[in-house]
Amino acid sequence: MAKSTFVGGIHPYEGKELSKDKPIRAVLPKGELVYPLSQHIGAPASPIVQKGDHVLQGQKIAEASGFVSAPIYATVSGTVKAIEPRRVVTSNEVMSIVLENDGLYEEVEYPVHKPYEELGKEEIIAIVKEAGIVGMGGAGFPTFIKLSPKEPDKIDYVIANCAECEPYLTSDYRRMIEEPEKLIGGLKIMLRLFDHAKGILAVEENKPDAIALLKKLTKDEPDIMVTPLRTKYPQGSERSIIYATTGRAINSSMLPADAGCIVDNVDTIVAIYHAVTEGKPLMYRIVTVTGDAINDPRNFIVRIGTMYDELIEEAGGFKEEPAKVVSGGPMMGFGMFDLHVPTTKTASALLCLTKDDVSEMEPTACIKCGRCVEVCPQRLVPNKLMVASIHGDSETFLRLNGLECVECGCCSYTCPAKRPLTQSIKSMRKMELAKKKK
């Protein structure tokens, strides 16, 4: 039974008014494009081009090198300039294909598929796999695997994650407002894979116009419902949205499919629509460039591989020098020190702020107020988990269910003592998960 929300959570400043009313605008890259071979969870893609090769837009330039992997496609036409390590948003250097844009944008001929109603389930999954589609709202898990659960007959719900609960981000909202037919079309394609499933378009209540539009367009679709969700962060977390829409709970040892659910975000579902109906691989995504340091906050449709500094220029440059630049949103994004890095399949936003609140915080002693416990969506005790993390106490950390943390940042946000709760727990989780893999 739908709950429309979850236990815990917070209500941070939304910041969406900066860019929510700015229509999606296409950006043409000005310089070289860089395609890191690791844009997804799993094995890096393997290059199938060499330095000096001429390639066309839509041509495959790297193929999947394992089961959990995804191919990569050129998003412009031009010449392969190099295959070498390049810095990415995480500051790591990753082996990448560097493409010199010739400015002609010559395209390959895309394969023509039968109408999706005539395609078999395996054919649809094969198209999604070949298109290089990965989860574009999070870690980049290859989508074809998510669409291939062990027991497809037990999938009851396909959930379109339209919550977009992260502050400042408005790219999914603009997709819903400007291209709702593609979102609904992609969801209908996904429903073809599961005989007993219903589709859910789960949208936070702070987007009433999107809710009204989607309801209007799905009024004659008996297998699709629009579910308004209470506006609260992290409503868009996979566990939170499953509970809010179905009343079913999952933990760290489960997949959404174990609860009879498949969850994908808006951009991913639109990419499925393009792949199946137009034969086009994943080449574009919507990126929100925003923050009080930006002259003209915008939502751009970006060719993957375009440099972030070019997006800043398209948004009118800096109003004043930012104190902090974040890849993603303020809650789960991470700070950047170099803007000359490429956008990837999982790039969602560039947030430029005139004030670095986190760096200015001075942590003090825990006052045992319990606020971190109240807001934790996983019902954990973050202050105790932080103590266990600081002391490297694995036994206590595991006993307190530290692996269940979703690293949403609610505890750090609400802590009056400004203690780095999420950061400490995240570090300990990383170590414990590495141990489990061994």
mmCIF file with all atom_site columns, N, CA, C and O in Angstrom, residues 305-337:
data_model
loop_
_atom_site.group_PDB
_atom_site.id
_atom_site.type_symbol
_atom_site.label_atom_id
_atom_site.label_alt_id
_atom_site.label_comp_id
_atom_site.label_asym_id
_atom_site.label_entity_id
_atom_site.label_seq_id
_atom_site.pdbx_PDB_ins_code
_atom_site.Cartn_x
_atom_site.Cartn_y
_atom_site.Cartn_z
_atom_site.occupancy
_atom_site.B_iso_or_equiv
_atom_site.pdbx_formal_charge
_atom_site.auth_seq_id
_atom_site.auth_comp_id
_atom_site.auth_asym_id
_atom_site.auth_atom_id
_atom_site.pdbx_PDB_model_num
ATOM 1   N N  . GLY A 1 305 ? 30.677 13.775 -22.847 1.00 0.00 ? 305 GLY A N  1
ATOM 2   C CA . GLY A 1 305 ? 32.058 14.035 -23.234 1.00 0.00 ? 305 GLY A CA 1
ATOM 3   C C  . GLY A 1 305 ? 32.388 15.511 -23.283 1.00 0.00 ? 305 GLY A C  1
ATOM 4   O O  . GLY A 1 305 ? 33.564 15.893 -23.337 1.00 0.00 ? 305 GLY A O  1
ATOM 5   N N  . THR A 1 306 ? 31.350 16.364 -23.272 1.00 0.00 ? 306 THR A N  1
ATOM 6   C CA . THR A 1 306 ? 31.552 17.816 -23.261 1.00 0.00 ? 306 THR A CA 1
ATOM 7   C C  . THR A 1 306 ? 32.185 18.241 -21.937 1.00 0.00 ? 306 THR A C  1
ATOM 8   O O  . THR A 1 306 ? 31.868 17.699 -20.887 1.00 0.00 ? 306 THR A O  1
ATOM 9   N N  . MET A 1 307 ? 33.052 19.235 -21.975 1.00 0.00 ? 307 MET A N  1
ATOM 10  C CA . MET A 1 307 ? 33.734 19.685 -20.761 1.00 0.00 ? 307 MET A CA 1
ATOM 11  C C  . MET A 1 307 ? 32.820 20.574 -19.898 1.00 0.00 ? 307 MET A C  1
ATOM 12  O O  . MET A 1 307 ? 32.053 21.381 -20.411 1.00 0.00 ? 307 MET A O  1
ATOM 13  N N  . TYR A 1 308 ? 32.962 20.429 -18.596 1.00 0.00 ? 308 TYR A N  1
ATOM 14  C CA . TYR A 1 308 ? 32.157 21.204 -17.656 1.00 0.00 ? 308 TYR A CA 1
ATOM 15  C C  . TYR A 1 308 ? 32.403 22.707 -17.798 1.00 0.00 ? 308 TYR A C  1
ATOM 16  O O  . TYR A 1 308 ? 31.470 23.508 -17.654 1.00 0.00 ? 308 TYR A O  1
ATOM 17  N N  . ASP A 1 309 ? 33.645 23.111 -18.050 1.00 0.00 ? 309 ASP A N  1
ATOM 18  C CA . ASP A 1 309 ? 33.905 24.550 -18.131 1.00 0.00 ? 309 ASP A CA 1
ATOM 19  C C  . ASP A 1 309 ? 33.164 25.196 -19.304 1.00 0.00 ? 309 ASP A C  1
ATOM 20  O O  . ASP A 1 309 ? 32.826 26.383 -19.259 1.00 0.00 ? 309 ASP A O  1
ATOM 21  N N  . GLU A 1 310 ? 32.870 24.416 -20.347 1.00 0.00 ? 310 GLU A N  1
ATOM 22  C CA . GLU A 1 310 ? 32.082 24.940 -21.456 1.00 0.00 ? 310 GLU A CA 1
ATOM 23  C C  . GLU A 1 310 ? 30.636 25.187 -21.026 1.00 0.00 ? 310 GLU A C  1
ATOM 24  O O  . GLU A 1 310 ? 29.984 26.122 -21.514 1.00 0.00 ? 310 GLU A O  1
ATOM 25  N N  . LEU A 1 311 ? 30.127 24.384 -20.113 1.00 0.00 ? 311 LEU A N  1
ATOM 26  C CA . LEU A 1 311 ? 28.765 24.570 -19.613 1.00 0.00 ? 311 LEU A CA 1
ATOM 27  C C  . LEU A 1 311 ? 28.675 25.829 -18.761 1.00 0.00 ? 311 LEU A C  1
ATOM 28  O O  . LEU A 1 311 ? 27.664 26.539 -18.787 1.00 0.00 ? 311 LEU A O  1
ATOM 29  N N  . ILE A 1 312 ? 29.738 26.087 -17.991 1.00 0.00 ? 312 ILE A N  1
ATOM 30  C CA . ILE A 1 312 ? 29.779 27.320 -17.202 1.00 0.00 ? 312 ILE A CA 1
ATOM 31  C C  . ILE A 1 312 ? 29.697 28.533 -18.118 1.00 0.00 ? 312 ILE A C  1
ATOM 32  O O  . ILE A 1 312 ? 28.963 29.500 -17.864 1.00 0.00 ? 312 ILE A O  1
ATOM 33  N N  . GLU A 1 313 ? 30.442 28.475 -19.210 1.00 0.00 ? 313 GLU A N  1
ATOM 34  C CA . GLU A 1 313 ? 30.433 29.581 -20.183 1.00 0.00 ? 313 GLU A CA 1
ATOM 35  C C  . GLU A 1 313 ? 29.043 29.756 -20.785 1.00 0.00 ? 313 GLU A C  1
ATOM 36  O O  . GLU A 1 313 ? 28.562 30.878 -20.958 1.00 0.00 ? 313 GLU A O  1
ATOM 37  N N  . GLU A 1 314 ? 28.377 28.638 -21.111 1.00 0.00 ? 314 GLU A N  1
ATOM 38  C CA . GLU A 1 314 ? 27.033 28.701 -21.687 1.00 0.00 ? 314 GLU A CA 1
ATOM 39  C C  . GLU A 1 314 ? 26.022 29.302 -20.712 1.00 0.00 ? 314 GLU A C  1
ATOM 40  O O  . GLU A 1 314 ? 25.013 29.886 -21.122 1.00 0.00 ? 314 GLU A O  1
ATOM 41  N N  . ALA A 1 315 ? 26.293 29.144 -19.415 1.00 0.00 ? 315 ALA A N  1
ATOM 42  C CA . ALA A 1 315 ? 25.397 29.679 -18.386 1.00 0.00 ? 315 ALA A CA 1
ATOM 43  C C  . ALA A 1 315 ? 25.781 31.106 -17.991 1.00 0.00 ? 315 ALA A C  1
ATOM 44  O O  . ALA A 1 315 ? 25.397 31.587 -16.926 1.00 0.00 ? 315 ALA A O  1
ATOM 45  N N  . GLY A 1 316 ? 26.552 31.777 -18.821 1.00 0.00 ? 316 GLY A N  1
ATOM 46  C CA . GLY A 1 316 ? 26.888 33.179 -18.585 1.00 0.00 ? 316 GLY A CA 1
ATOM 47  C C  . GLY A 1 316 ? 28.087 33.404 -17.694 1.00 0.00 ? 316 GLY A C  1
ATOM 48  O O  . GLY A 1 316 ? 28.372 34.548 -17.308 1.00 0.00 ? 316 GLY A O  1
ATOM 49  N N  . GLY A 1 317 ? 28.800 32.311 -17.345 1.00 0.00 ? 317 GLY A N  1
ATOM 50  C CA . GLY A 1 317 ? 29.978 32.448 -16.494 1.00 0.00 ? 317 GLY A CA 1
ATOM 51  C C  . GLY A 1 317 ? 29.606 32.702 -15.042 1.00 0.00 ? 317 GLY A C  1
ATOM 52  O O  . GLY A 1 317 ? 28.443 32.645 -14.639 1.00 0.00 ? 317 GLY A O  1
ATOM 53  N N  . PHE A 1 318 ? 30.622 33.011 -14.256 1.00 0.00 ? 318 PHE A N  1
ATOM 54  C CA . PHE A 1 318 ? 30.419 33.229 -12.828 1.00 0.00 ? 318 PHE A CA 1
ATOM 55  C C  . PHE A 1 318 ? 30.018 34.674 -12.539 1.00 0.00 ? 318 PHE A C  1
ATOM 56  O O  . PHE A 1 318 ? 30.626 35.612 -13.046 1.00 0.00 ? 318 PHE A O  1
ATOM 57  N N  . LYS A 1 319 ? 29.024 34.829 -11.692 1.00 0.00 ? 319 LYS A N  1
ATOM 58  C CA . LYS A 1 319 ? 28.621 36.136 -11.188 1.00 0.00 ? 319 LYS A CA 1
ATOM 59  C C  . LYS A 1 319 ? 29.714 36.664 -10.263 1.00 0.00 ? 319 LYS A C  1
ATOM 60  O O  . LYS A 1 319 ? 30.053 37.841 -10.263 1.00 0.00 ? 319 LYS A O  1
ATOM 61  N N  . GLU A 1 320 ? 30.230 35.761 -9.463  1.00 0.00 ? 320 GLU A N  1
ATOM 62  C CA . GLU A 1 320 ? 31.420 36.013 -8.648  1.00 0.00 ? 320 GLU A CA 1
ATOM 63  C C  . GLU A 1 320 ? 32.116 34.680 -8.449  1.00 0.00 ? 320 GLU A C  1
ATOM 64  O O  . GLU A 1 320 ? 31.526 33.614 -8.627  1.00 0.00 ? 320 GLU A O  1
ATOM 65  N N  . GLU A 1 321 ? 33.390 34.730 -8.096  1.00 0.00 ? 321 GLU A N  1
ATOM 66  C CA . GLU A 1 321 ? 34.172 33.503 -7.970  1.00 0.00 ? 321 GLU A CA 1
ATOM 67  C C  . GLU A 1 321 ? 33.531 32.583 -6.935  1.00 0.00 ? 321 GLU A C  1
ATOM 68  O O  . GLU A 1 321 ? 33.293 32.971 -5.794  1.00 0.00 ? 321 GLU A O  1
ATOM 69  N N  . PRO A 1 322 ? 33.212 31.337 -7.310  1.00 0.00 ? 322 PRO A N  1
ATOM 70  C CA . PRO A 1 322 ? 32.558 30.437 -6.356  1.00 0.00 ? 322 PRO A CA 1
ATOM 71  C C  . PRO A 1 322 ? 33.509 29.969 -5.262  1.00 0.00 ? 322 PRO A C  1
ATOM 72  O O  . PRO A 1 322 ? 34.701 29.744 -5.512  1.00 0.00 ? 322 PRO A O  1
ATOM 73  N N  . ALA A 1 323 ? 32.962 29.829 -4.061  1.00 0.00 ? 323 ALA A N  1
ATOM 74  C CA . ALA A 1 323 ? 33.741 29.263 -2.963  1.00 0.00 ? 323 ALA A CA 1
ATOM 75  C C  . ALA A 1 323 ? 33.716 27.747 -3.029  1.00 0.00 ? 323 ALA A C  1
ATOM 76  O O  . ALA A 1 323 ? 34.621 27.076 -2.521  1.00 0.00 ? 323 ALA A O  1
ATOM 77  N N  . LYS A 1 324 ? 32.665 27.208 -3.678  1.00 0.00 ? 324 LYS A N  1
ATOM 78  C CA . LYS A 1 324 ? 32.517 25.756 -3.765  1.00 0.00 ? 324 LYS A CA 1
ATOM 79  C C  . LYS A 1 324 ? 31.823 25.398 -5.067  1.00 0.00 ? 324 LYS A C  1
ATOM 80  O O  . LYS A 1 324 ? 30.827 26.013 -5.450  1.00 0.00 ? 324 LYS A O  1
ATOM 81  N N  . VAL A 1 325 ? 32.368 24.402 -5.771  1.00 0.00 ? 325 VAL A N  1
ATOM 82  C CA . VAL A 1 325 ? 31.731 23.857 -6.962  1.00 0.00 ? 325 VAL A CA 1
ATOM 83  C C  . VAL A 1 325 ? 31.494 22.373 -6.710  1.00 0.00 ? 325 VAL A C  1
ATOM 84  O O  . VAL A 1 325 ? 32.415 21.635 -6.342  1.00 0.00 ? 325 VAL A O  1
ATOM 85  N N  . VAL A 1 326 ? 30.250 21.951 -6.897  1.00 0.00 ? 326 VAL A N  1
ATOM 86  C CA . VAL A 1 326 ? 29.861 20.583 -6.576  1.00 0.00 ? 326 VAL A CA 1
ATOM 87  C C  . VAL A 1 326 ? 29.351 19.885 -7.826  1.00 0.00 ? 326 VAL A C  1
ATOM 88  O O  . VAL A 1 326 ? 28.546 20.442 -8.585  1.00 0.00 ? 326 VAL A O  1
ATOM 89  N N  . SER A 1 327 ? 29.826 18.676 -8.058  1.00 0.00 ? 327 SER A N  1
ATOM 90  C CA . SER A 1 327 ? 29.271 17.836 -9.110  1.00 0.00 ? 327 SER A CA 1
ATOM 91  C C  . SER A 1 327 ? 28.079 17.101 -8.518  1.00 0.00 ? 327 SER A C  1
ATOM 92  O O  . SER A 1 327 ? 28.223 16.298 -7.602  1.00 0.00 ? 327 SER A O  1
ATOM 93  N N  . GLY A 1 328 ? 26.870 17.398 -9.012  1.00 0.00 ? 328 GLY A N  1
ATOM 94  C CA . GLY A 1 328 ? 25.661 16.835 -8.427  1.00 0.00 ? 328 GLY A CA 1
ATOM 95  C C  . GLY A 1 328 ? 25.002 17.840 -7.506  1.00 0.00 ? 328 GLY A C  1
ATOM 96  O O  . GLY A 1 328 ? 25.213 19.049 -7.625  1.00 0.00 ? 328 GLY A O  1
ATOM 97  N N  . GLY A 1 329 ? 24.204 17.348 -6.574  1.00 0.00 ? 329 GLY A N  1
ATOM 98  C CA . GLY A 1 329 ? 23.508 18.219 -5.644  1.00 0.00 ? 329 GLY A CA 1
ATOM 99  C C  . GLY A 1 329 ? 24.285 18.425 -4.364  1.00 0.00 ? 329 GLY A C  1
ATOM 100 O O  . GLY A 1 329 ? 25.316 17.781 -4.134  1.00 0.00 ? 329 GLY A O  1
ATOM 101 N N  . PRO A 1 330 ? 23.814 19.308 -3.483  1.00 0.00 ? 330 PRO A N  1
ATOM 102 C CA . PRO A 1 330 ? 24.562 19.629 -2.259  1.00 0.00 ? 330 PRO A CA 1
ATOM 103 C C  . PRO A 1 330 ? 24.555 18.522 -1.221  1.00 0.00 ? 330 PRO A C  1
ATOM 104 O O  . PRO A 1 330 ? 25.425 18.494 -0.351  1.00 0.00 ? 330 PRO A O  1
ATOM 105 N N  . MET A 1 331 ? 23.595 17.591 -1.296  1.00 0.00 ? 331 MET A N  1
ATOM 106 C CA . MET A 1 331 ? 23.503 16.543 -0.280  1.00 0.00 ? 331 MET A CA 1
ATOM 107 C C  . MET A 1 331 ? 24.400 15.345 -0.595  1.00 0.00 ? 331 MET A C  1
ATOM 108 O O  . MET A 1 331 ? 25.087 14.838 0.288   1.00 0.00 ? 331 MET A O  1
ATOM 109 N N  . MET A 1 332 ? 24.395 14.896 -1.842  1.00 0.00 ? 332 MET A N  1
ATOM 110 C CA . MET A 1 332 ? 25.147 13.683 -2.188  1.00 0.00 ? 332 MET A CA 1
ATOM 111 C C  . MET A 1 332 ? 26.197 13.905 -3.266  1.00 0.00 ? 332 MET A C  1
ATOM 112 O O  . MET A 1 332 ? 26.873 12.968 -3.680  1.00 0.00 ? 332 MET A O  1
ATOM 113 N N  . GLY A 1 333 ? 26.335 15.152 -3.723  1.00 0.00 ? 333 GLY A N  1
ATOM 114 C CA . GLY A 1 333 ? 27.377 15.440 -4.703  1.00 0.00 ? 333 GLY A CA 1
ATOM 115 C C  . GLY A 1 333 ? 28.737 15.530 -4.043  1.00 0.00 ? 333 GLY A C  1
ATOM 116 O O  . GLY A 1 333 ? 28.878 15.339 -2.831  1.00 0.00 ? 333 GLY A O  1
ATOM 117 N N  . PHE A 1 334 ? 29.759 15.823 -4.827  1.00 0.00 ? 334 PHE A N  1
ATOM 118 C CA . PHE A 1 334 ? 31.107 15.938 -4.262  1.00 0.00 ? 334 PHE A CA 1
ATOM 119 C C  . PHE A 1 334 ? 31.821 17.132 -4.871  1.00 0.00 ? 334 PHE A C  1
ATOM 120 O O  . PHE A 1 334 ? 31.577 17.514 -6.016  1.00 0.00 ? 334 PHE A O  1
ATOM 121 N N  . GLY A 1 335 ? 32.694 17.734 -4.060  1.00 0.00 ? 335 GLY A N  1
ATOM 122 C CA . GLY A 1 335 ? 33.382 18.937 -4.473  1.00 0.00 ? 335 GLY A CA 1
ATOM 123 C C  . GLY A 1 335 ? 34.359 18.712 -5.620  1.00 0.00 ? 335 GLY A C  1
ATOM 124 O O  . GLY A 1 335 ? 34.967 17.651 -5.725  1.00 0.00 ? 335 GLY A O  1
ATOM 125 N N  . MET A 1 336 ? 34.497 19.729 -6.469  1.00 0.00 ? 336 MET A N  1
ATOM 126 C CA . MET A 1 336 ? 35.423 19.671 -7.605  1.00 0.00 ? 336 MET A CA 1
ATOM 127 C C  . MET A 1 336 ? 36.495 20.746 -7.457  1.00 0.00 ? 336 MET A C  1
ATOM 128 O O  . MET A 1 336 ? 36.228 21.818 -6.898  1.00 0.00 ? 336 MET A O  1
ATOM 129 N N  . PHE A 1 337 ? 37.689 20.466 -7.951  1.00 0.00 ? 337 PHE A N  1
ATOM 130 C CA . PHE A 1 337 ? 38.745 21.474 -7.937  1.00 0.00 ? 337 PHE A CA 1
ATOM 131 C C  . PHE A 1 337 ? 39.193 21.835 -9.343  1.00 0.00 ? 337 PHE A C  1
ATOM 132 O O  . PHE A 1 337 ? 39.983 22.760 -9.530  1.00 0.00 ? 337 PHE A O  1
#
